[in-house]
């Protein structure tokens, strides 16, 4: 019998030992009358459990004529360990004498394999049966709460802990601290930690607090707590060090991170792969790439997470060449490139260092195209490189699209000038039931600003408020810009005042907004307030300032700001600034100064500069200088109709009809078509578009009748059509008729018909408003007592009481 027993023990603990189970079991159960049979069977059952032979263990369990509590608990545990929870539960309910051990085992299994709701149901049943959970049961439930953010369930467990004497159990209290920290209730975790009455020397508890601060975005508090931990003499381990290093990377505290690195080496954890990976990530995020490389090179195993951290760090700091080198090394070493490697590499494809199609092919070959982060990065990359058809193709193949996927496409359309497609895609996203975040709200509000679709922008603003998302600087900036560009300065001011933080983008948006709405002096006042608040202007701010000066005729102020750029703020003027100055001189009739500045430019004049000069020449009839500007534009923008049209108009105004014919013939030979003047107005969510002498509107008869009546009334008030803006060789009557039915006049007539009384009439035009229409609008606002807001290609015109906000200086 002794020899037989030793044989049982030997086989049960040697899973590789060859033996036939069924005959052997038969030998065992011929001796079931022995008082040691249950003991030996339990030993064999335990051995099969450790060797992972679940089905053999079940066969043995079924053949056992006698079973004790250990037998049942072992069988439940065997099924739980391999995730066969239904079978574990079946055994559990067949066991009439189940104790807290069986309950704990089953509850832990359900928690471990992601069935947290079922675990809590079991916990409630356990309490109803009068069984008391162990510290391990409570620990499993608390881990489930931590993973899912179930703070309410966690607090209920906390209440049970207090009532039933577990508040001094370090295992349970550590679980509570971890639960509160991971559920973003770090202050409760800290309060619990500080209130402990027993020894706080447990390094797991301290590590939990350090990790909690790091995960809640309070890197400085994590560093402070780690220092406290060191002062108390509590040892750190392979779990503490990655957490504190991660905290250092979050707040760019690389100096303290280097000190922690020294502690790691002295503590003997310098070769731990998780610690090394955290160090590489910290050094890379802080821009200390030499230190990151040293750690990476000393790693005994090539960890893809560490290499990914290095690639991400290089990409974020603009070292795209290094990203390419690292990616090539990973590929050459046959490292297992994963879904976190490709997004950073794809970002580098945007600047052309890596062939995007080659990377995309590799993604398809390695089977990562259906991974959401990779697909999102592909959509973003193709959109940023202008390959929108490829971006849409990848987007369409995605099995699951999240808000990042939609944002990449919406932003891509906007960045490539397809603003209407951007709006449509945003609407499709909302129809698909995907909730927007701050990034896509900021992006779509910017699109609304570009299209000046005020009503849609207001709907997006309302959608953002309803979403319950916290306001962000990017969203607030987009709101200020949108309302300012749509001519609603009161709304823009309200958003600006409500902002807790304003940056240079916020101030610049307001400066430009006021300038575009004909309030140049107010723009300068806002600039003074910005400087007084300590915000330094940037390159774009000065464009807005000089734009304000040029549109308000503030030549001296403009010259002062232009000089301040380089002398005070070290900002070298660019083509846009020179264009504003030339526009300022041109509007003031100082074409000689404009020419002198042009000849002294430190940078090569671009199209914006020549356009500003050409526009000034058009106003003041300087054909010689206008021809120079137009000739340069013919070379810089050969397909742009604007310089041809402007030059043709100048010849028309000078009655040089032969030259007009030559310019038009040149345009025709090059296939250049003039963009037709177009005005539109939005009424009750519908956009109504008009071109000159348009007769395609359903209410055309009413519109023309109303416009004829309006023209008659304003003529009686003193309006005289300005024939210089009729650029066709025809008689006076023909010229007057062509002026009467310009697109903006038709839009105003429809606005008077369709708008509610007292509501401003908002009109938008793709080109600059002509002088005759500008004069007519002033008379209409006075005679018919209407507030007309006209947004042309250059600025806003607020017509009220016979006056325009631009002061007739546009």
Coordinates of C-alpha atoms in Angstrom, one line a residue, residues 171-576:
X171 CA -5.1 43.8 1.2
X172 CA -8.6 45.2 1.1
X173 CA -7.6 48.8 1.9
X174 CA -5.1 48.6 -1.0
X175 CA -7.9 47.5 -3.3
X176 CA -10.0 50.4 -2.1
X177 CA -7.2 53.0 -2.7
X178 CA -6.7 51.5 -6.1
X179 CA -10.4 51.6 -6.9
X180 CA -10.8 55.3 -5.9
X181 CA -7.7 56.3 -7.8
X182 CA -8.7 54.5 -11.0
X183 CA -12.2 55.9 -10.8
X184 CA -10.7 59.4 -10.8
X185 CA -11.5 60.0 -7.2
X186 CA -7.9 60.5 -6.2
X187 CA -8.7 62.8 -3.2
X188 CA -10.8 60.0 -1.6
X189 CA -7.9 57.6 -2.2
X190 CA -5.5 60.1 -0.5
X191 CA -7.9 60.6 2.4
X192 CA -8.1 56.8 2.8
X193 CA -4.4 56.4 2.7
X194 CA -3.7 59.2 5.2
X195 CA -6.3 57.8 7.6
X196 CA -4.8 54.4 7.9
X197 CA -4.2 53.4 11.5
X198 CA -1.9 50.4 10.8
X199 CA 1.7 50.3 9.4
X200 CA 2.0 52.1 6.1
X201 CA 5.2 50.4 5.2
X202 CA 3.5 48.2 2.6
X203 CA 5.2 49.1 -0.8
X204 CA 2.1 47.9 -2.7
X205 CA 0.0 50.5 -1.0
X206 CA 2.5 53.3 -1.7
X207 CA 2.9 52.1 -5.3
X208 CA -0.9 52.3 -5.7
X209 CA -0.9 55.9 -4.6
X210 CA 2.0 56.9 -6.9
X211 CA 0.3 55.1 -9.8
X212 CA -3.0 56.8 -9.0
X213 CA -1.6 60.3 -9.1
X214 CA 0.2 59.5 -12.4
X215 CA -3.0 58.0 -14.0
X216 CA -5.1 61.0 -12.9
X217 CA -2.7 63.4 -14.7
X218 CA -1.1 64.9 -11.5
X219 CA 2.5 64.1 -12.2
X220 CA 3.8 66.7 -9.7
X221 CA 1.8 65.1 -6.9
X222 CA 3.1 61.7 -7.9
X223 CA 6.7 63.0 -7.7
X224 CA 5.9 64.6 -4.3
X225 CA 4.4 61.3 -3.0
X226 CA 7.4 59.3 -4.3
X227 CA 9.7 61.6 -2.4
X228 CA 7.6 61.0 0.7
X229 CA 7.8 57.3 0.1
X230 CA 11.6 57.4 -0.1
X231 CA 11.8 59.5 3.1
X232 CA 9.7 56.9 4.9
X233 CA 12.1 54.2 3.9
X234 CA 9.6 52.2 1.8
X235 CA 11.3 50.2 -0.9
X236 CA 10.3 50.7 -4.6
X237 CA 9.9 47.8 -7.0
X238 CA 9.3 47.0 -10.6
X239 CA 5.8 48.4 -10.4
X240 CA 6.6 51.6 -8.5
X241 CA 9.4 52.7 -10.9
X242 CA 7.4 52.6 -14.2
X243 CA 4.6 54.6 -12.5
X244 CA 6.9 57.4 -11.2
X245 CA 8.9 57.5 -14.5
X246 CA 5.6 57.9 -16.4
X247 CA 4.6 60.7 -14.1
X248 CA 8.0 62.4 -14.9
X249 CA 7.3 62.1 -18.6
X250 CA 3.8 63.6 -18.3
X251 CA 5.2 66.8 -16.7
X252 CA 8.5 66.8 -18.6
X253 CA 10.5 66.5 -15.4
X254 CA 13.5 64.8 -17.0
X255 CA 15.9 66.0 -14.3
X256 CA 13.9 64.2 -11.6
X257 CA 13.5 61.3 -14.0
X258 CA 17.3 61.0 -14.2
X259 CA 17.5 60.9 -10.4
X260 CA 14.8 58.1 -10.4
X261 CA 16.9 56.3 -13.1
X262 CA 19.8 56.4 -10.6
X263 CA 17.6 54.8 -7.9
X264 CA 16.5 52.2 -10.4
X265 CA 20.1 51.1 -11.1
X266 CA 21.0 51.1 -7.4
X267 CA 17.9 49.0 -6.6
X268 CA 18.8 46.4 -9.2
X269 CA 15.8 47.0 -11.5
X270 CA 17.8 48.5 -14.3
X271 CA 17.4 45.4 -16.5
X272 CA 13.6 45.0 -16.0
X273 CA 12.0 45.3 -19.4
X274 CA 9.0 47.3 -18.0
X275 CA 11.2 49.7 -16.2
X276 CA 13.4 50.2 -19.2
X277 CA 10.4 50.7 -21.4
X278 CA 9.1 53.4 -19.1
X279 CA 12.6 55.1 -19.1
X280 CA 12.8 55.1 -22.9
X281 CA 9.3 56.6 -23.1
X282 CA 10.2 59.3 -20.5
X283 CA 13.4 60.3 -22.2
X284 CA 11.8 60.4 -25.6
X285 CA 8.9 62.5 -24.5
X286 CA 11.2 64.9 -22.8
X287 CA 13.4 65.2 -26.0
X288 CA 16.4 63.5 -24.3
X289 CA 17.0 61.2 -27.3
X290 CA 20.6 60.3 -26.5
X291 CA 19.6 59.0 -23.1
X292 CA 16.6 57.2 -24.6
X293 CA 18.9 55.5 -27.1
X294 CA 21.3 54.4 -24.4
X295 CA 18.5 52.7 -22.5
X296 CA 17.2 51.2 -25.7
X297 CA 20.6 49.8 -26.7
X298 CA 21.2 48.2 -23.3
X299 CA 17.9 46.3 -23.3
X300 CA 18.5 42.5 -23.4
X301 CA 15.3 41.9 -25.4
X302 CA 14.0 44.0 -28.2
X303 CA 10.8 45.3 -26.8
X304 CA 8.4 46.7 -29.4
X305 CA 6.8 49.0 -26.8
X306 CA 10.1 50.7 -26.2
X307 CA 10.8 51.1 -29.9
X308 CA 7.3 52.6 -30.4
X309 CA 7.9 55.0 -27.5
X310 CA 11.1 56.1 -29.3
X311 CA 9.4 56.5 -32.6
X312 CA 6.5 58.5 -31.1
X313 CA 8.9 60.8 -29.2
X314 CA 10.9 61.5 -32.4
X315 CA 7.7 62.2 -34.3
X316 CA 6.4 64.6 -31.7
X317 CA 9.7 66.6 -31.6
X318 CA 9.9 66.8 -35.4
X319 CA 12.8 64.3 -35.9
X320 CA 11.1 62.6 -38.9
X321 CA 14.4 61.4 -40.3
X322 CA 15.1 59.5 -37.0
X323 CA 11.6 58.0 -37.2
X324 CA 12.4 56.6 -40.6
X325 CA 15.7 55.1 -39.4
X326 CA 14.1 53.5 -36.4
X327 CA 11.3 52.0 -38.5
X328 CA 13.7 50.6 -41.0
X329 CA 15.8 49.0 -38.1
X330 CA 12.6 47.4 -36.7
X331 CA 11.7 46.0 -40.1
X332 CA 15.2 44.8 -40.7
X333 CA 15.4 43.0 -37.3
X334 CA 12.0 41.3 -38.0
X335 CA 10.6 42.9 -34.9
X336 CA 6.9 42.4 -34.4
X337 CA 5.6 45.8 -35.6
X338 CA 2.2 46.5 -34.1
X339 CA -0.8 48.8 -34.4
X340 CA 1.0 51.5 -32.3
X341 CA 4.1 51.6 -34.6
X342 CA 2.3 52.6 -37.8
X343 CA 0.4 55.8 -36.7
X344 CA 3.6 57.7 -35.9
X345 CA 5.3 56.4 -39.1
X346 CA 2.2 57.5 -41.1
X347 CA 2.5 61.0 -39.6
X348 CA 6.0 61.2 -41.2
X349 CA 4.5 60.3 -44.6
X350 CA 2.8 63.7 -44.5
X351 CA 6.1 65.6 -45.1
X352 CA 7.1 63.1 -47.8
X353 CA 10.0 61.4 -46.1
X354 CA 8.4 58.0 -46.5
X355 CA 6.4 56.7 -49.4
X356 CA 2.9 56.5 -48.1
X357 CA 1.8 53.7 -50.5
X358 CA 4.7 51.5 -49.4
X359 CA 3.8 51.9 -45.7
X360 CA 0.1 51.2 -46.6
X361 CA 1.1 48.0 -48.5
X362 CA 3.1 46.8 -45.4
X363 CA 0.1 47.6 -43.2
X364 CA -2.1 45.4 -45.4
X365 CA 0.5 42.6 -45.6
X366 CA 0.8 42.5 -41.8
X367 CA -2.9 42.5 -41.3
X368 CA -3.2 45.8 -39.4
X369 CA -5.5 47.8 -41.8
X370 CA -8.6 46.8 -39.8
X371 CA -7.1 48.1 -36.5
X372 CA -8.8 51.3 -35.7
X373 CA -5.8 53.4 -34.7
X374 CA -4.0 52.4 -37.9
X375 CA -7.0 53.1 -40.1
X376 CA -7.5 56.4 -38.4
X377 CA -3.9 57.3 -39.1
X378 CA -4.3 56.3 -42.7
X379 CA -7.3 58.5 -43.2
X380 CA -5.5 61.4 -41.5
X381 CA -2.4 60.9 -43.6
X382 CA -4.1 60.7 -46.9
X383 CA -6.3 63.7 -46.0
X384 CA -3.3 65.9 -45.0
X385 CA -1.5 65.0 -48.3
X386 CA -4.5 66.0 -50.4
X387 CA -5.3 62.4 -51.4
X388 CA -9.0 62.6 -50.4
X389 CA -10.2 59.8 -52.6
X390 CA -7.7 57.4 -50.8
X391 CA -8.8 58.8 -47.4
X392 CA -12.4 58.2 -48.2
X393 CA -11.7 54.7 -49.5
X394 CA -9.9 53.7 -46.3
X395 CA -12.7 55.4 -44.3
X396 CA -15.3 53.4 -46.2
X397 CA -13.6 50.1 -45.5
X398 CA -13.4 50.6 -41.8
X399 CA -15.5 48.1 -39.9
X400 CA -15.9 50.4 -36.9
X401 CA -15.6 54.2 -37.0
X402 CA -15.1 56.3 -34.0
X403 CA -15.1 60.1 -33.5
X404 CA -11.4 60.2 -34.4
X405 CA -12.1 58.5 -37.8
X406 CA -14.8 61.1 -38.6
X407 CA -12.7 64.0 -37.3
X408 CA -9.8 63.0 -39.7
X409 CA -12.1 63.1 -42.7
X410 CA -14.0 66.3 -41.7
X411 CA -10.7 68.1 -41.0
X412 CA -9.1 66.7 -44.2
X413 CA -11.9 68.1 -46.3
X414 CA -11.7 71.5 -44.6
X415 CA -7.9 71.7 -45.0
X416 CA -8.2 71.0 -48.7
X417 CA -10.8 73.7 -49.2
X418 CA -13.8 71.4 -49.5
X419 CA -15.8 73.0 -46.8
X420 CA -19.2 71.9 -48.0
X421 CA -18.1 68.3 -48.0
X422 CA -16.8 68.8 -44.5
X423 CA -20.2 70.0 -43.3
X424 CA -21.9 67.1 -45.1
X425 CA -19.6 64.6 -43.5
X426 CA -20.2 66.1 -40.0
X427 CA -24.0 65.7 -40.6
X428 CA -23.4 62.1 -41.7
X429 CA -21.5 61.5 -38.4
X430 CA -24.4 62.8 -36.3
X431 CA -26.9 60.7 -38.3
X432 CA -24.7 57.7 -37.6
X433 CA -25.1 58.3 -33.9
X434 CA -21.4 59.1 -33.2
X435 CA -21.0 61.6 -30.5
X436 CA -18.6 64.5 -31.3
X437 CA -15.7 65.6 -29.1
X438 CA -14.0 69.0 -28.7
X439 CA -11.7 68.4 -31.6
X440 CA -14.4 67.9 -34.2
X441 CA -16.5 70.7 -32.7
X442 CA -13.5 73.1 -33.1
X443 CA -12.9 71.9 -36.6
X444 CA -16.5 72.2 -37.8
X445 CA -16.9 75.6 -36.3
X446 CA -13.9 76.8 -38.2
X447 CA -15.5 75.4 -41.4
X448 CA -18.7 77.4 -40.5
X449 CA -16.5 80.5 -40.2
X450 CA -14.9 80.0 -43.6
X451 CA -18.4 79.5 -45.2
X452 CA -19.9 82.2 -43.0
X453 CA -22.9 79.9 -42.4
X454 CA -24.2 81.6 -39.3
X455 CA -27.3 79.5 -38.7
X456 CA -25.5 76.2 -39.0
X457 CA -22.8 77.5 -36.8
X458 CA -25.4 78.4 -34.1
X459 CA -26.8 74.9 -34.4
X460 CA -23.3 73.4 -33.9
X461 CA -22.8 75.7 -30.9
X462 CA -26.1 74.5 -29.4
X463 CA -25.1 70.9 -30.1
X464 CA -21.8 71.5 -28.2
X465 CA -23.7 73.0 -25.2
X466 CA -26.1 70.0 -25.1
X467 CA -23.3 67.5 -25.3
X468 CA -22.1 68.4 -21.8
X469 CA -18.5 68.5 -22.9
X470 CA -16.2 70.8 -21.0
X471 CA -15.3 73.9 -22.9
X472 CA -11.8 74.0 -24.3
X473 CA -9.6 76.7 -25.6
X474 CA -9.7 75.4 -29.2
X475 CA -13.5 75.3 -29.2
X476 CA -13.8 78.8 -27.7
X477 CA -11.3 80.2 -30.2
X478 CA -13.3 78.6 -33.0
X479 CA -16.5 80.1 -31.6
X480 CA -15.0 83.6 -31.4
X481 CA -13.7 83.3 -35.0
X482 CA -17.0 81.9 -36.3
X483 CA -19.1 84.6 -34.8
X484 CA -16.7 87.4 -35.8
X485 CA -16.4 86.2 -39.4
X486 CA -20.2 85.9 -39.6
X487 CA -20.5 89.6 -38.5
X488 CA -21.9 88.8 -35.0
X489 CA -19.4 90.8 -32.9
X490 CA -21.7 90.9 -29.9
X491 CA -21.7 87.1 -29.7
X492 CA -17.9 87.0 -30.3
X493 CA -17.5 89.4 -27.4
X494 CA -19.7 87.3 -25.2
X495 CA -17.7 84.1 -25.8
X496 CA -14.4 86.0 -25.4
X497 CA -15.5 87.5 -22.0
X498 CA -16.7 84.1 -20.8
X499 CA -13.3 82.4 -21.5
X500 CA -11.2 81.6 -18.4
X501 CA -8.0 81.7 -20.5
X502 CA -7.4 83.6 -23.7
X503 CA -4.3 83.0 -25.8
X504 CA -2.8 84.9 -28.8
X505 CA -5.2 83.0 -31.1
X506 CA -8.2 84.3 -29.2
X507 CA -7.0 87.9 -29.2
X508 CA -6.0 87.7 -32.9
X509 CA -9.5 86.3 -33.9
X510 CA -11.1 89.3 -32.2
X511 CA -8.7 91.8 -33.7
X512 CA -9.3 90.4 -37.2
X513 CA -13.0 90.2 -36.6
X514 CA -13.4 93.8 -35.7
X515 CA -11.2 94.8 -38.6
X516 CA -13.3 92.8 -41.1
X517 CA -16.5 94.4 -39.7
X518 CA -15.2 97.9 -40.3
X519 CA -14.1 98.7 -36.8
X520 CA -10.4 99.2 -37.3
X521 CA -9.9 101.6 -34.3
X522 CA -11.6 99.0 -32.0
X523 CA -9.1 96.4 -33.3
X524 CA -6.2 98.6 -32.2
X525 CA -7.8 99.0 -28.8
X526 CA -8.1 95.2 -28.4
X527 CA -4.5 94.9 -29.4
X528 CA -3.4 97.4 -26.7
X529 CA -5.5 95.3 -24.1
X530 CA -3.8 92.1 -25.3
X531 CA -0.3 93.6 -24.8
X532 CA -1.3 94.9 -21.4
X533 CA -2.4 91.4 -20.3
X534 CA 1.1 90.1 -21.1
X535 CA 0.2 88.2 -24.3
X536 CA 2.8 88.6 -27.0
X537 CA 1.5 89.1 -30.6
X538 CA 2.6 86.7 -33.3
X539 CA 3.0 86.7 -37.0
X540 CA -0.8 86.4 -37.6
X541 CA -1.6 89.1 -35.1
X542 CA 0.3 91.7 -37.1
X543 CA -1.5 90.6 -40.3
X544 CA -4.8 91.4 -38.5
X545 CA -3.5 94.7 -37.1
X546 CA -2.2 95.9 -40.5
X547 CA -5.4 94.7 -42.1
X548 CA -7.3 96.8 -39.6
X549 CA -5.2 99.9 -40.3
X550 CA -5.5 99.5 -44.1
X551 CA -9.3 99.2 -43.9
X552 CA -9.6 102.2 -41.5
X553 CA -7.1 104.4 -43.4
X554 CA -4.8 104.6 -40.3
X555 CA -1.6 105.1 -42.2
X556 CA 0.5 106.3 -39.3
X557 CA -0.6 103.6 -37.0
X558 CA 0.0 101.0 -39.6
X559 CA 3.6 102.3 -40.2
X560 CA 4.3 102.2 -36.5
X561 CA 3.1 98.6 -36.1
X562 CA 5.0 97.5 -39.2
X563 CA 8.2 98.9 -37.6
X564 CA 7.4 97.3 -34.2
X565 CA 7.3 93.8 -35.7
X566 CA 11.0 93.3 -36.1
X567 CA 12.3 95.9 -33.7
X568 CA 10.2 95.1 -30.6
X569 CA 9.1 91.5 -31.2
X570 CA 11.7 90.1 -33.6
X571 CA 9.1 89.0 -36.1
X572 CA 10.4 89.4 -39.7
X573 CA 7.6 90.8 -42.0
X574 CA 6.3 88.3 -44.5
X575 CA 4.6 88.8 -47.9
X576 CA 1.2 89.1 -46.1

